[in-house]
Amino acid sequence: MNKVVAIHAPAHNAEVPVQTASLDIWDKKYRLKTKDGTVIDRSVDETYQRVARALADAEAPDLREHWHERFLWALRRGAIPAGRITSNAGALEHKPATSTINCTVSGTVEDSMDDILQKVHEAGLTLKAGCGIGYEFSTLRPRGAYVTGAGSYTSGPLSFMDIYDKMCFTVSSAGGRRGAQMATFDVGHPDVVDFIRAKREDGRLRQFNLSLLVTREFIEAVKAGADWQLAFPVARHEAETDGLDVHTADNIIWREWPTHRGYIVDDQGLVACRVYKTIKARRLWDLIMAATYDYAEPGFILIDQYNDLNNNWFCENIRATNPCVTADTWVQTAAGPRQVADLIGTPFLARVNGQDHHTGAEGFFKTADKPVVRLQTTEGYSLNLTTDHRLLRVARFTRYACDTEWCAAGELQPGDRVVLHDHRAAPQWQGEYTHEQGYLLGLLVGDGTLKADAAVLSVWQPAAVANGAPTDLPHGTYALMAEALAAAQTLPHRADFAGWSAVPGRNEYRLSTAAIRNLAHEVGMAPGHKRITPRMERASSAFQRGFLRGLFDADGSVQCTQDKGVSVRLAQSDLPQLEAVQRMLLRLGIVSRLYRNRRAAGSTLLPDGKGGQQQYATQAQHELVISGENLAVFAQLVGFADSDKAARLDQSLARYSRSLNRERFTARVESITDAGVHAVYDVQVPGINAFDANGLYAHNCGEQGLPPYGACLLGSVNLTTFVEAP
């Protein structure tokens, strides 16, 4: 429960006297007075007290004094709320119809007379309450377009902007504030030239600030000296009436559009637009620059860049797609690995480079169904995400330095390096299952058999040489069997459980038990489906370390050659299985490389289960390789129970003539390919603004700007309160 405590502030700096102009602004705009002009706020400090009391009254009754004290402390030390808060908070008795919101954005102005006039009505009430308001008018069809319902031609969006302009001029905003409006307009709209030139007409649109929504596509056209097509969406009923095939017509292009209502939309969310005219992009650029020079308008909003660099993560759609990832993405948290689907609506601690950071209260939340791409790295790491989702890319890479920058996935090129998470500072987390249970399932997946009645672990005795003495089990195999038996004895068994037993005539020892079968079923395995499951990936770090140890004991090898140096390798035909192993290793701070199709499909001489060998058809083999500095981390956190493999690794590292290559935690982009349309999700991670997405260092989804009916409250800080010696 929150507790009210006293604030012990440091000694106050010497005060800078308030300027006469500042007092005049306060008196005319923010000082509370009655309708006959009687002063209620006798000083600036009384304005602070009024605002602090109003803000605190929104809290629970037992916390109001606590927050009143803190709000007042902040106001007196330089915090300046937005103007409508300073003017209207706590003034309900005298200004009951006013708002404490500074600026809002209108709902999307749909291309119909009814909606245009409805939004005028909403805007009038908004302005009356003291708020500024913004609109986008490029949603309205261009001048001269035919209006089927009216049987006539429209006068275009600028004529309707005139209505909004006159309304704003007429409505006196509350609190002594005149109406304030912002109008934005798409640079690809057929009437864009009229919008650019609008303020050249004396007295027109004087209640508006004007800004163009400029896209990367337009900027690239300017740079290339290319043509620029001005287009507007084709209504579905118009295409049907005119017999227009939007997929084959020469005058149709596909673009993002803020509304899809009544339009033709493809599976990527783009809208079919009819080209009205084509001009040179540089000609349009010159018109923009001339108008800006002559009249300081229109403004210039780089809408794509705006969305890329914005840190507002809310579910907003502002002429650009939210950068997001798919529900199957693995995210490292303080509670262990979780998929996005597990974290929807649930706050969590995101683990970023071994440090834990609180997310927003909503956890992950769905934003939309959107086109995604699959980013594949040469090392084997991959991620499905939207093209505008930013990853940390290496800008400069030398022996001693690694400079990074954020880059949208769609802008990455093959060969670019992207950053992986380094969790070596925190390779542990709590969760289900033990190290022993993990070890048993690692052996089972590696070289065991899962049957309906039992799980069988097997080790093999080397084949005897013809007419030679019987061979014995290697010392390493004995050590493996001992660790497996000790792990198995932690499970509940029948009274007749006897541990390992030799299989006559098969050079094989088996440990067969229903207890391991039950454990395998519990984590999601089944006969014929002996692979890593999501529940196993969510398990504790102890379980995952045990699982990796068992798997590498069963199927792993230690290689040491003059050319390639020392490495630990794991070869399998199941590529998704190796990808899961690679994710498990990276969460422990162990980077690996996955070589796909290392060996082609064919036939191989294998034990036949009867003491001999036989040719068997084999699938293509993939190989996971651990090398460099990662070997020391592997030996420390995973290692081998097989003492022969453990000794080989230790001896190889001891004989290594040079220091192990330092791990830089990067991977090279191999390809970016379309991956269809999927539900995608977003999250907030305040401060660090990043999270672990399948091991890649991903920005939390960033988007700014106000969505339809969004609100803005920009505060400021009085820096004079921080001056020590004025």
XYZ file of C-alpha atoms in Angstrom:
726
model
C 0.000 0.000 0.000
C 1.249 3.512 -0.801
C 2.483 5.414 2.218
C 2.459 9.186 2.650
C 5.940 10.442 3.456
C 7.435 13.891 3.713
C 9.466 15.272 0.834
C 12.865 16.535 1.916
C 13.965 18.839 -0.858
C 17.479 20.218 -1.126
C 18.060 23.840 -0.352
C 16.284 26.026 -2.906
C 18.440 27.698 -5.551
C 18.401 31.473 -5.697
C 15.272 32.535 -7.539
C 15.382 34.279 -10.904
C 12.803 37.084 -10.808
C 9.696 36.472 -12.932
C 9.692 38.720 -15.984
C 6.932 41.255 -16.481
C 5.943 39.602 -19.772
C 5.561 36.233 -18.014
C 3.258 37.743 -15.384
C 1.218 39.390 -18.126
C 0.752 36.062 -19.962
C -0.209 34.335 -16.718
C -2.743 37.067 -15.924
C -4.388 37.017 -19.349
C -4.341 33.285 -20.140
C -4.008 31.167 -16.999
C -5.091 33.184 -13.958
C -8.525 32.132 -12.734
C -11.093 34.936 -12.585
C -14.854 35.149 -12.267
C -17.018 36.241 -15.192
C -16.941 39.849 -13.924
C -13.152 39.821 -13.770
C -12.750 39.295 -10.045
C -9.378 37.656 -9.376
C -9.466 34.207 -7.724
C -5.797 33.219 -8.181
C -4.114 36.018 -6.219
C -0.632 34.803 -7.138
C 1.154 32.324 -9.382
C 1.557 30.062 -6.364
C -2.204 30.006 -5.860
C -2.526 28.847 -9.481
C -0.112 26.047 -8.606
C -2.195 25.146 -5.546
C -5.400 25.063 -7.587
C -3.869 22.800 -10.244
C -2.200 20.485 -7.711
C -5.468 20.091 -5.789
C -7.433 19.288 -8.954
C -4.904 16.684 -10.088
C -4.723 15.061 -6.654
C -8.521 14.866 -6.376
C -8.483 12.301 -9.187
C -6.725 9.852 -6.836
C -8.222 7.578 -4.196
C -9.398 9.566 -1.131
C -6.701 8.206 1.178
C -3.940 9.206 -1.268
C -5.070 12.699 -2.229
C -2.961 14.567 0.315
C 0.034 12.432 -0.614
C -0.230 13.389 -4.283
C -1.264 16.992 -3.643
C 2.002 17.516 -1.794
C 4.011 15.971 -4.626
C 2.235 17.803 -7.430
C 2.653 21.129 -5.630
C 6.335 20.371 -4.967
C 6.891 19.726 -8.708
C 5.011 22.852 -9.832
C 6.958 25.088 -7.498
C 10.213 23.673 -8.828
C 9.687 24.241 -12.513
C 7.178 21.699 -13.843
C 4.764 23.514 -16.166
C 1.705 21.523 -17.268
C 0.048 22.001 -20.630
C -1.843 25.273 -21.006
C -5.346 23.846 -20.711
C -4.397 22.149 -17.426
C -2.976 25.362 -15.981
C -5.993 27.348 -17.128
C -8.847 24.927 -16.446
C -7.853 22.393 -13.778
C -9.791 23.154 -10.600
C -11.900 25.784 -12.386
C -15.051 23.689 -12.853
C -17.200 26.075 -10.803
C -16.351 28.981 -13.087
C -15.711 27.222 -16.432
C -17.794 24.019 -16.378
C -17.666 23.371 -20.144
C -13.907 23.562 -20.555
C -11.350 20.789 -21.000
C -7.914 20.027 -19.573
C -6.793 18.593 -22.928
C -4.656 20.854 -25.100
C -4.884 19.205 -28.506
C -6.878 16.417 -30.092
C -7.106 14.741 -33.470
C -10.427 14.434 -35.218
C -11.776 11.076 -36.163
C -11.042 10.150 -39.770
C -13.007 12.476 -42.037
C -14.767 9.988 -44.317
C -15.557 10.869 -47.919
C -19.258 11.625 -47.427
C -21.251 14.811 -46.825
C -22.789 13.358 -43.678
C -19.430 12.575 -42.094
C -17.841 15.873 -43.172
C -20.593 17.835 -41.405
C -20.577 15.497 -38.399
C -16.864 16.174 -37.921
C -17.515 19.944 -38.198
C -20.005 19.581 -35.340
C -17.509 17.614 -33.215
C -14.759 20.116 -33.984
C -16.922 23.066 -32.946
C -17.628 21.539 -29.544
C -13.959 20.611 -29.156
C -12.803 24.154 -29.877
C -15.456 25.573 -27.560
C -13.999 23.472 -24.723
C -10.598 25.084 -25.248
C -8.842 22.338 -27.227
C -6.940 22.600 -30.471
C -7.791 20.008 -33.115
C -6.114 18.401 -36.120
C -7.532 16.704 -39.203
C -6.378 14.953 -42.342
C -8.289 16.157 -45.405
C -6.691 14.026 -48.116
C -9.331 11.405 -47.315
C -11.774 13.522 -49.380
C -12.022 12.935 -53.123
C -10.363 15.474 -55.436
C -11.992 18.485 -57.065
C -13.970 17.514 -60.173
C -14.535 13.879 -59.125
C -18.036 12.586 -59.848
C -20.380 12.073 -56.861
C -22.768 9.284 -57.779
C -25.372 10.023 -55.102
C -25.643 13.710 -56.002
C -25.252 13.244 -59.740
C -22.713 16.078 -59.807
C -19.032 16.838 -59.356
C -17.359 17.632 -56.039
C -15.710 20.939 -55.261
C -12.818 19.131 -53.563
C -11.313 18.942 -50.070
C -10.101 22.557 -49.895
C -13.654 23.884 -50.261
C -14.687 21.816 -47.234
C -11.627 23.045 -45.347
C -13.073 26.541 -45.857
C -16.141 25.451 -43.836
C -13.943 24.265 -40.952
C -11.922 27.480 -41.171
C -14.999 29.717 -40.852
C -16.387 27.607 -38.020
C -13.113 27.930 -36.096
C -13.020 31.693 -36.684
C -16.549 31.983 -35.272
C -16.043 29.825 -32.178
C -14.160 31.585 -29.397
C -12.103 28.994 -27.552
C -12.501 28.922 -23.809
C -10.024 30.504 -21.440
C -9.131 33.368 -23.777
C -7.645 31.012 -26.353
C -8.578 31.446 -30.014
C -9.295 28.369 -32.081
C -6.257 26.372 -33.214
C -6.424 23.870 -36.089
C -3.912 21.690 -37.940
C -4.623 20.244 -41.392
C -2.482 17.539 -42.974
C -2.599 16.418 -46.584
C -1.043 13.515 -48.474
C 1.661 14.426 -50.983
C 0.141 11.930 -53.430
C -3.389 13.430 -53.474
C -4.544 14.883 -56.842
C -5.278 18.278 -55.203
C -1.899 18.549 -53.492
C -0.866 21.572 -55.607
C -4.005 23.467 -54.508
C -3.168 22.626 -50.882
C 0.402 23.888 -51.288
C -0.785 27.174 -52.808
C -3.827 27.703 -50.569
C -2.382 30.460 -48.387
C -1.355 32.515 -51.396
C -5.024 33.543 -51.476
C -5.528 36.501 -49.168
C -7.400 35.540 -45.994
C -7.870 31.855 -46.865
C -7.452 29.122 -44.223
C -6.053 31.555 -41.651
C -7.313 29.414 -38.754
C -5.176 26.502 -39.943
C -1.582 25.423 -39.780
C -0.949 23.318 -42.901
C 1.428 20.371 -43.259
C 2.131 17.860 -46.002
C 2.489 14.159 -45.243
C 5.644 13.365 -47.218
C 6.595 9.740 -47.832
C 9.942 8.072 -48.524
C 8.546 7.046 -51.886
C 8.151 10.711 -52.856
C 11.617 11.655 -51.573
C 13.186 8.852 -53.609
C 11.282 10.037 -56.676
C 12.667 13.549 -56.137
C 16.215 12.224 -55.806
C 15.850 10.135 -58.967
C 14.171 12.880 -60.995
C 11.264 10.506 -61.536
C 7.581 11.031 -62.233
C 5.135 11.255 -59.338
C 1.607 9.912 -59.639
C -1.262 11.738 -57.960
C -4.024 9.292 -57.139
C -7.139 8.725 -55.028
C -8.879 5.473 -54.013
C -11.459 3.876 -56.270
C -14.731 3.138 -54.483
C -15.820 -0.473 -54.763
C -19.188 0.487 -56.235
C -17.485 2.719 -58.815
C -15.269 -0.115 -60.007
C -18.302 -2.386 -60.326
C -20.351 0.243 -62.173
C -17.518 1.113 -64.560
C -16.460 -2.508 -65.061
C -12.950 -1.589 -63.890
C -10.524 -4.442 -63.186
C -8.177 -2.857 -60.649
C -5.659 -5.687 -61.027
C -5.050 -5.095 -64.727
C -5.902 -1.447 -65.379
C -2.934 0.753 -66.328
C -4.176 3.739 -64.317
C -4.415 1.909 -60.971
C -1.691 1.919 -58.302
C -1.788 0.488 -54.757
C -1.026 2.668 -51.750
C -1.463 2.827 -47.985
C -4.578 4.806 -47.056
C -5.911 5.892 -43.640
C -9.332 4.304 -44.214
C -10.489 1.199 -46.046
C -14.233 1.811 -45.840
C -15.846 1.269 -49.244
C -12.512 0.790 -51.020
C -10.778 -2.183 -52.665
C -8.004 -3.531 -50.425
C -5.424 -6.209 -51.258
C -4.057 -8.844 -48.866
C -1.238 -6.497 -47.809
C -3.630 -3.780 -46.687
C -2.982 -1.504 -49.687
C -5.831 0.363 -51.372
C -6.476 0.507 -55.140
C -6.058 4.148 -56.266
C -6.915 5.728 -59.613
C -4.146 7.919 -61.086
C -5.554 11.368 -61.925
C -2.379 12.998 -63.160
C 1.391 12.514 -63.285
C 3.919 15.275 -62.655
C 7.639 15.474 -62.119
C 8.471 14.879 -58.465
C 11.053 17.673 -58.544
C 8.478 20.107 -59.903
C 6.223 19.367 -56.942
C 9.221 19.678 -54.624
C 9.991 23.135 -56.024
C 6.387 24.227 -55.434
C 6.616 23.100 -51.803
C 9.913 24.909 -51.249
C 8.650 28.133 -52.881
C 5.479 28.182 -50.765
C 7.441 27.465 -47.599
C 9.847 30.292 -48.391
C 7.111 32.788 -49.254
C 4.483 31.944 -46.612
C 6.213 29.552 -44.167
C 3.644 26.890 -45.090
C 2.931 24.092 -45.702
C 4.944 22.293 -43.068
C 6.865 19.199 -43.984
C 6.084 15.971 -42.093
C 8.299 13.037 -43.084
C 5.578 10.636 -42.055
C 7.563 7.409 -42.562
C 10.564 8.734 -40.644
C 8.199 10.152 -38.051
C 6.792 6.710 -37.352
C 10.187 5.032 -37.427
C 11.708 7.304 -34.786
C 8.702 7.819 -32.557
C 8.688 6.163 -29.133
C 4.934 6.008 -28.583
C 4.045 2.352 -28.442
C 0.248 2.573 -28.098
C -2.229 0.924 -30.477
C -2.306 3.822 -32.897
C -2.568 3.937 -36.653
C -1.272 7.208 -38.050
C -0.885 6.688 -41.764
C 1.766 4.075 -41.102
C 1.860 0.477 -39.901
C 2.931 -0.362 -36.376
C 6.225 -2.263 -36.366
C 5.492 -5.622 -34.753
C 6.359 -9.308 -34.402
C 4.301 -12.482 -34.675
C 2.753 -14.487 -31.828
C 5.263 -17.364 -32.115
C 8.273 -15.102 -31.389
C 10.298 -16.179 -28.359
C 10.962 -13.393 -25.833
C 13.434 -13.730 -22.980
C 11.942 -12.662 -19.638
C 13.025 -12.764 -16.008
C 10.722 -15.780 -15.618
C 12.326 -17.547 -18.564
C 11.587 -17.827 -22.284
C 8.012 -17.065 -23.323
C 6.309 -16.716 -26.657
C 4.489 -13.494 -27.465
C 1.216 -15.447 -27.328
C 1.937 -16.186 -23.633
C 2.447 -12.502 -22.810
C -0.626 -10.884 -24.360
C -2.313 -8.674 -21.756
C 0.270 -9.654 -19.128
C 3.000 -7.315 -17.815
C 6.407 -8.940 -17.436
C 10.097 -8.269 -16.883
C 11.842 -8.228 -20.251
C 15.424 -9.485 -20.076
C 17.622 -7.299 -22.294
C 21.334 -8.151 -22.437
C 21.046 -9.847 -19.061
C 19.231 -6.931 -17.389
C 15.534 -6.994 -16.450
C 13.158 -4.162 -17.408
C 9.469 -3.684 -16.613
C 7.059 -3.608 -19.533
C 3.824 -1.643 -19.750
C 0.786 -2.931 -17.881
C -0.687 -4.402 -21.072
C 2.275 -6.630 -21.928
C 1.994 -7.536 -25.594
C -1.152 -6.484 -27.440
C -2.408 -7.148 -30.935
C -2.202 -4.276 -33.396
C -3.496 -5.779 -36.658
C -3.115 -8.484 -39.284
C -0.206 -7.313 -41.439
C 2.285 -8.478 -44.044
C 5.468 -9.808 -42.443
C 8.874 -10.880 -43.670
C 11.224 -13.592 -42.461
C 14.697 -12.375 -41.592
C 17.206 -15.221 -41.882
C 20.787 -14.900 -40.709
C 23.773 -16.858 -41.967
C 24.313 -18.174 -38.441
C 20.817 -19.670 -38.304
C 18.918 -17.140 -36.181
C 15.632 -15.982 -37.717
C 12.628 -13.782 -36.943
C 9.261 -12.974 -38.520
C 8.425 -9.267 -38.252
C 6.963 -6.305 -40.124
C 9.321 -4.462 -42.458
C 9.242 -1.310 -40.330
C 10.249 -3.091 -37.130
C 13.693 -1.874 -36.148
C 16.605 -4.107 -35.186
C 19.964 -3.057 -33.815
C 22.394 -3.089 -36.739
C 26.167 -2.818 -36.631
C 27.235 0.442 -38.293
C 30.988 -0.034 -37.844
C 32.752 -3.258 -36.950
C 36.465 -3.452 -36.172
C 38.644 -5.600 -33.976
C 38.194 -3.180 -31.093
C 34.873 -1.424 -31.776
C 31.306 -2.253 -32.635
C 29.151 0.821 -33.281
C 25.424 0.224 -33.661
C 22.321 1.947 -34.997
C 18.615 1.154 -35.338
C 17.477 0.006 -38.776
C 14.070 -1.050 -40.090
C 14.005 -4.714 -41.111
C 12.919 -3.789 -44.636
C 16.071 -1.689 -45.076
C 18.537 -4.393 -44.038
C 20.743 -5.828 -46.779
C 22.398 -9.261 -47.077
C 25.719 -9.070 -45.281
C 24.566 -6.520 -42.703
C 25.379 -7.474 -39.135
C 22.569 -7.442 -36.566
C 23.094 -7.595 -32.812
C 22.275 -10.641 -30.676
C 21.485 -10.494 -26.973
C 24.261 -11.231 -24.507
C 22.654 -12.825 -21.435
C 25.883 -14.043 -19.833
C 25.201 -11.749 -16.874
C 21.933 -13.583 -16.127
C 21.929 -17.157 -17.486
C 19.512 -18.412 -14.838
C 15.768 -18.247 -14.185
C 13.239 -20.188 -12.181
C 10.607 -22.432 -13.696
C 9.291 -25.935 -14.175
C 11.411 -29.087 -14.011
C 14.887 -29.924 -12.763
C 18.359 -30.383 -14.199
C 17.962 -34.169 -13.791
C 14.669 -34.227 -15.685
C 16.228 -32.142 -18.434
C 19.194 -34.508 -18.699
C 16.958 -37.553 -19.130
C 14.880 -35.892 -21.840
C 18.059 -34.742 -23.607
C 19.255 -38.356 -23.774
C 15.799 -39.447 -24.938
C 15.669 -36.896 -27.763
C 19.272 -37.614 -28.731
C 19.400 -41.399 -28.836
C 16.347 -42.837 -27.135
C 13.001 -44.334 -28.058
C 9.595 -43.165 -26.851
C 7.031 -45.957 -26.883
C 3.470 -46.212 -25.666
C 4.440 -48.040 -22.459
C 7.931 -46.759 -21.719
C 10.800 -44.509 -22.687
C 14.034 -46.298 -23.552
C 17.504 -44.790 -23.229
C 20.261 -46.664 -25.064
C 24.054 -46.719 -25.106
C 26.110 -48.860 -27.453
C 29.142 -51.017 -26.897
C 31.773 -50.774 -29.666
C 31.477 -53.643 -32.165
C 33.920 -56.482 -31.511
C 36.734 -57.158 -33.983
C 36.405 -60.510 -35.747
C 38.101 -63.264 -33.689
C 39.139 -60.587 -31.179
C 38.525 -60.248 -27.485
C 35.146 -58.844 -26.370
C 35.126 -55.075 -26.120
C 34.148 -53.189 -23.015
C 32.178 -49.985 -22.631
C 34.290 -46.817 -22.848
C 34.886 -44.976 -19.581
C 32.906 -42.011 -20.899
C 29.863 -44.199 -21.511
C 30.055 -45.553 -17.960
C 30.070 -41.971 -16.655
C 27.057 -41.125 -18.846
C 25.175 -44.187 -17.587
C 25.948 -43.272 -13.974
C 24.601 -39.730 -14.382
C 21.509 -40.977 -16.210
C 20.802 -43.548 -13.490
C 21.218 -40.959 -10.735
C 18.817 -38.644 -12.597
C 16.302 -41.436 -13.165
C 16.314 -42.290 -9.470
C 14.871 -38.829 -8.727
C 11.653 -39.933 -10.497
C 8.967 -42.193 -9.043
C 9.375 -45.816 -10.259
C 7.893 -49.210 -9.727
C 9.580 -51.330 -7.084
C 11.185 -53.576 -9.732
C 13.047 -50.743 -11.487
C 16.560 -52.112 -12.057
C 18.313 -49.341 -13.971
C 20.530 -50.222 -16.935
C 20.437 -53.717 -18.379
C 22.360 -55.371 -21.213
C 20.440 -56.517 -24.309
C 21.790 -59.958 -25.293
C 23.336 -60.098 -28.764
C 22.884 -56.373 -29.528
C 25.940 -54.626 -28.018
C 23.374 -52.366 -26.311
C 22.535 -51.311 -22.776
C 19.059 -49.971 -22.040
C 17.357 -48.001 -19.317
C 13.629 -48.503 -19.810
C 11.037 -46.887 -17.558
C 7.493 -45.562 -17.629
C 8.586 -42.662 -15.399
C 10.571 -41.029 -18.213
C 7.696 -41.768 -20.602
C 5.299 -39.956 -18.246
C 7.671 -36.987 -18.055
C 7.965 -36.899 -21.860
C 4.175 -36.944 -22.246
C 3.848 -34.171 -19.659
C 6.090 -31.801 -21.619
C 4.225 -32.520 -24.874
C 6.139 -35.360 -26.514
C 4.444 -38.426 -27.966
C 5.543 -41.591 -29.784
C 6.645 -40.469 -33.231
C 6.991 -36.880 -31.995
C 10.207 -36.919 -29.971
C 11.307 -33.322 -30.197
C 11.715 -30.102 -28.229
C 8.307 -28.703 -27.278
C 7.251 -25.177 -26.257
C 6.821 -26.330 -22.666
C 10.433 -27.490 -22.613
C 11.603 -24.106 -23.940
C 9.610 -22.385 -21.166
C 11.168 -24.565 -18.458
C 13.740 -23.475 -15.891
C 17.336 -22.707 -16.807
C 18.383 -25.756 -14.767
C 16.155 -27.974 -16.922
C 17.483 -26.473 -20.150
C 21.111 -26.862 -19.072
C 20.390 -30.480 -18.174
C 18.586 -31.073 -21.479
C 21.465 -29.663 -23.506
C 23.955 -31.755 -21.533
C 21.996 -34.935 -22.241
C 21.507 -34.089 -25.916
C 25.198 -33.322 -26.491
C 26.170 -36.451 -24.507
C 24.008 -38.518 -26.870
C 24.615 -36.841 -30.228
C 27.343 -34.227 -29.783
C 31.031 -34.425 -30.594
C 34.229 -32.542 -29.853
C 36.338 -31.704 -32.892
C 39.913 -30.430 -32.929
C 41.761 -29.909 -36.196
C 44.732 -27.826 -37.243
C 42.659 -25.924 -39.812
C 39.373 -25.386 -37.980
C 40.502 -25.336 -34.379
C 38.346 -26.599 -31.495
C 34.571 -26.911 -31.705
C 31.619 -28.744 -30.184
C 29.174 -29.996 -32.809
C 25.681 -31.421 -32.957
C 24.410 -32.961 -36.196
C 20.767 -33.843 -36.881
C 18.320 -34.064 -39.757
C 15.627 -32.146 -37.838
C 16.291 -28.451 -38.630
C 13.579 -26.959 -36.314
C 15.048 -29.048 -33.489
C 18.492 -27.552 -34.006
C 16.979 -24.048 -34.203
C 15.383 -24.631 -30.786
C 18.734 -25.859 -29.407
C 20.379 -22.730 -30.796
C 17.839 -20.518 -28.975
C 18.410 -22.428 -25.718
C 22.166 -21.957 -25.987
C 21.920 -18.236 -26.731
C 19.799 -17.638 -23.614
C 22.753 -19.005 -21.631
C 25.168 -16.671 -23.430
C 26.435 -19.299 -25.902
C 26.439 -18.234 -29.550
C 26.470 -20.975 -32.178
C 26.281 -21.308 -35.949
C 23.834 -23.561 -37.748
C 25.001 -24.999 -41.060
C 21.995 -26.079 -43.100
C 22.314 -29.077 -45.451
C 25.838 -29.798 -44.270
C 25.551 -33.288 -45.716
C 23.168 -34.218 -48.531
C 20.576 -36.950 -48.253
C 21.867 -40.400 -49.168
C 22.770 -43.640 -47.378
C 25.022 -44.317 -44.397
C 26.432 -47.396 -42.685
C 24.719 -47.591 -39.274
C 24.313 -50.174 -36.481
C 21.574 -52.645 -37.385
C 20.565 -53.374 -33.777
C 21.845 -56.940 -34.086
C 25.496 -56.363 -33.417
C 26.369 -55.541 -37.024
C 26.014 -52.647 -39.476
C 23.874 -51.959 -42.509
C 23.319 -49.261 -45.144
C 20.338 -47.067 -44.297
C 18.774 -44.184 -46.237
C 19.503 -40.890 -44.468
C 17.995 -37.421 -44.659
C 20.001 -34.272 -45.222
C 22.077 -33.431 -42.168
C 22.391 -30.039 -40.532
C 25.110 -29.194 -38.042
C 25.224 -26.823 -35.083
C 28.731 -25.613 -34.236
C 29.972 -23.956 -31.025
C 33.410 -22.384 -31.217
C 35.646 -19.646 -29.884
C 35.007 -18.108 -26.490
C 31.597 -19.817 -26.370
C 33.322 -23.153 -25.689
C 34.427 -22.004 -22.239
C 30.875 -20.894 -21.400
C 29.524 -24.206 -22.728
C 31.974 -26.163 -20.585
C 30.985 -24.170 -17.502
C 27.179 -24.147 -17.874
C 26.435 -27.316 -19.878
C 29.441 -29.605 -20.328
C 29.455 -33.371 -20.780
C 28.672 -36.192 -18.381
C 30.507 -38.396 -20.902
C 33.972 -38.132 -19.361
C 35.710 -39.002 -22.640
C 34.070 -36.058 -24.418
C 34.684 -33.789 -21.429
C 38.368 -34.736 -21.335
C 38.723 -34.248 -25.095
C 37.261 -30.740 -24.810
C 39.479 -29.833 -21.850
C 42.619 -31.183 -23.516
C 41.838 -29.513 -26.844
C 41.343 -26.154 -25.183
C 44.523 -26.591 -23.137
C 46.555 -27.357 -26.294
C 45.044 -24.473 -28.243
C 47.982 -22.261 -29.193
C 46.157 -18.927 -29.259
C 43.451 -17.300 -27.169
C 39.869 -18.148 -28.062
C 38.118 -15.741 -30.392
C 36.116 -13.180 -28.431
C 32.361 -13.426 -29.021
C 30.927 -10.209 -30.521
C 27.230 -11.249 -30.349
C 26.376 -10.404 -33.931
C 24.918 -12.324 -36.869
C 24.946 -11.596 -40.599
C 21.752 -11.078 -42.572
C 21.404 -13.795 -45.202
C 17.976 -12.991 -46.646
C 14.683 -11.201 -46.074
C 11.710 -12.912 -47.714
C 7.938 -12.461 -47.698
C 6.222 -14.566 -45.038
C 2.548 -13.794 -45.689
C 0.014 -11.916 -43.585
C -0.160 -12.653 -39.858
C -1.545 -11.242 -36.634
C 1.198 -9.051 -35.149
C 1.799 -7.734 -31.652
C 3.388 -4.801 -29.877
C 4.830 -4.105 -26.407
C 6.174 -1.224 -24.331
C 9.512 -1.512 -22.518
C 10.060 1.968 -21.027
C 13.604 3.245 -20.785
C 15.494 0.561 -22.677
C 12.915 0.456 -25.524
C 14.080 -2.991 -26.643
C 13.454 -6.697 -26.105
C 14.851 -10.109 -27.037
C 13.033 -11.470 -30.113
C 14.294 -14.975 -30.954
C 17.654 -13.767 -29.650
C 17.822 -10.683 -31.883
C 18.048 -7.211 -30.336
C 14.717 -5.687 -31.373
C 13.312 -2.238 -30.675
C 10.011 -2.253 -28.844
C 7.404 -1.157 -31.321
C 7.613 2.590 -31.797
C 4.955 4.831 -33.223
C 4.043 8.412 -32.382
C 1.427 10.882 -33.358
C -2.185 10.967 -32.368
C -4.621 8.395 -33.683
C -8.216 9.373 -34.457
C -9.628 10.977 -31.282
C -6.204 10.902 -29.638
C -5.116 13.657 -27.224
C -1.897 15.550 -26.575
C -0.671 17.324 -23.423
C 2.785 18.806 -23.873
C 4.269 20.088 -20.651
C 7.496 22.019 -20.166
C 10.091 22.795 -17.516
C 11.036 26.231 -16.185
C 14.820 25.983 -16.335
C 15.327 29.173 -14.344
C 14.518 27.199 -11.183
C 17.766 25.274 -11.743
C 20.005 28.351 -11.891
C 22.345 28.387 -8.881
C 23.814 31.878 -9.257
C 21.556 34.194 -11.291
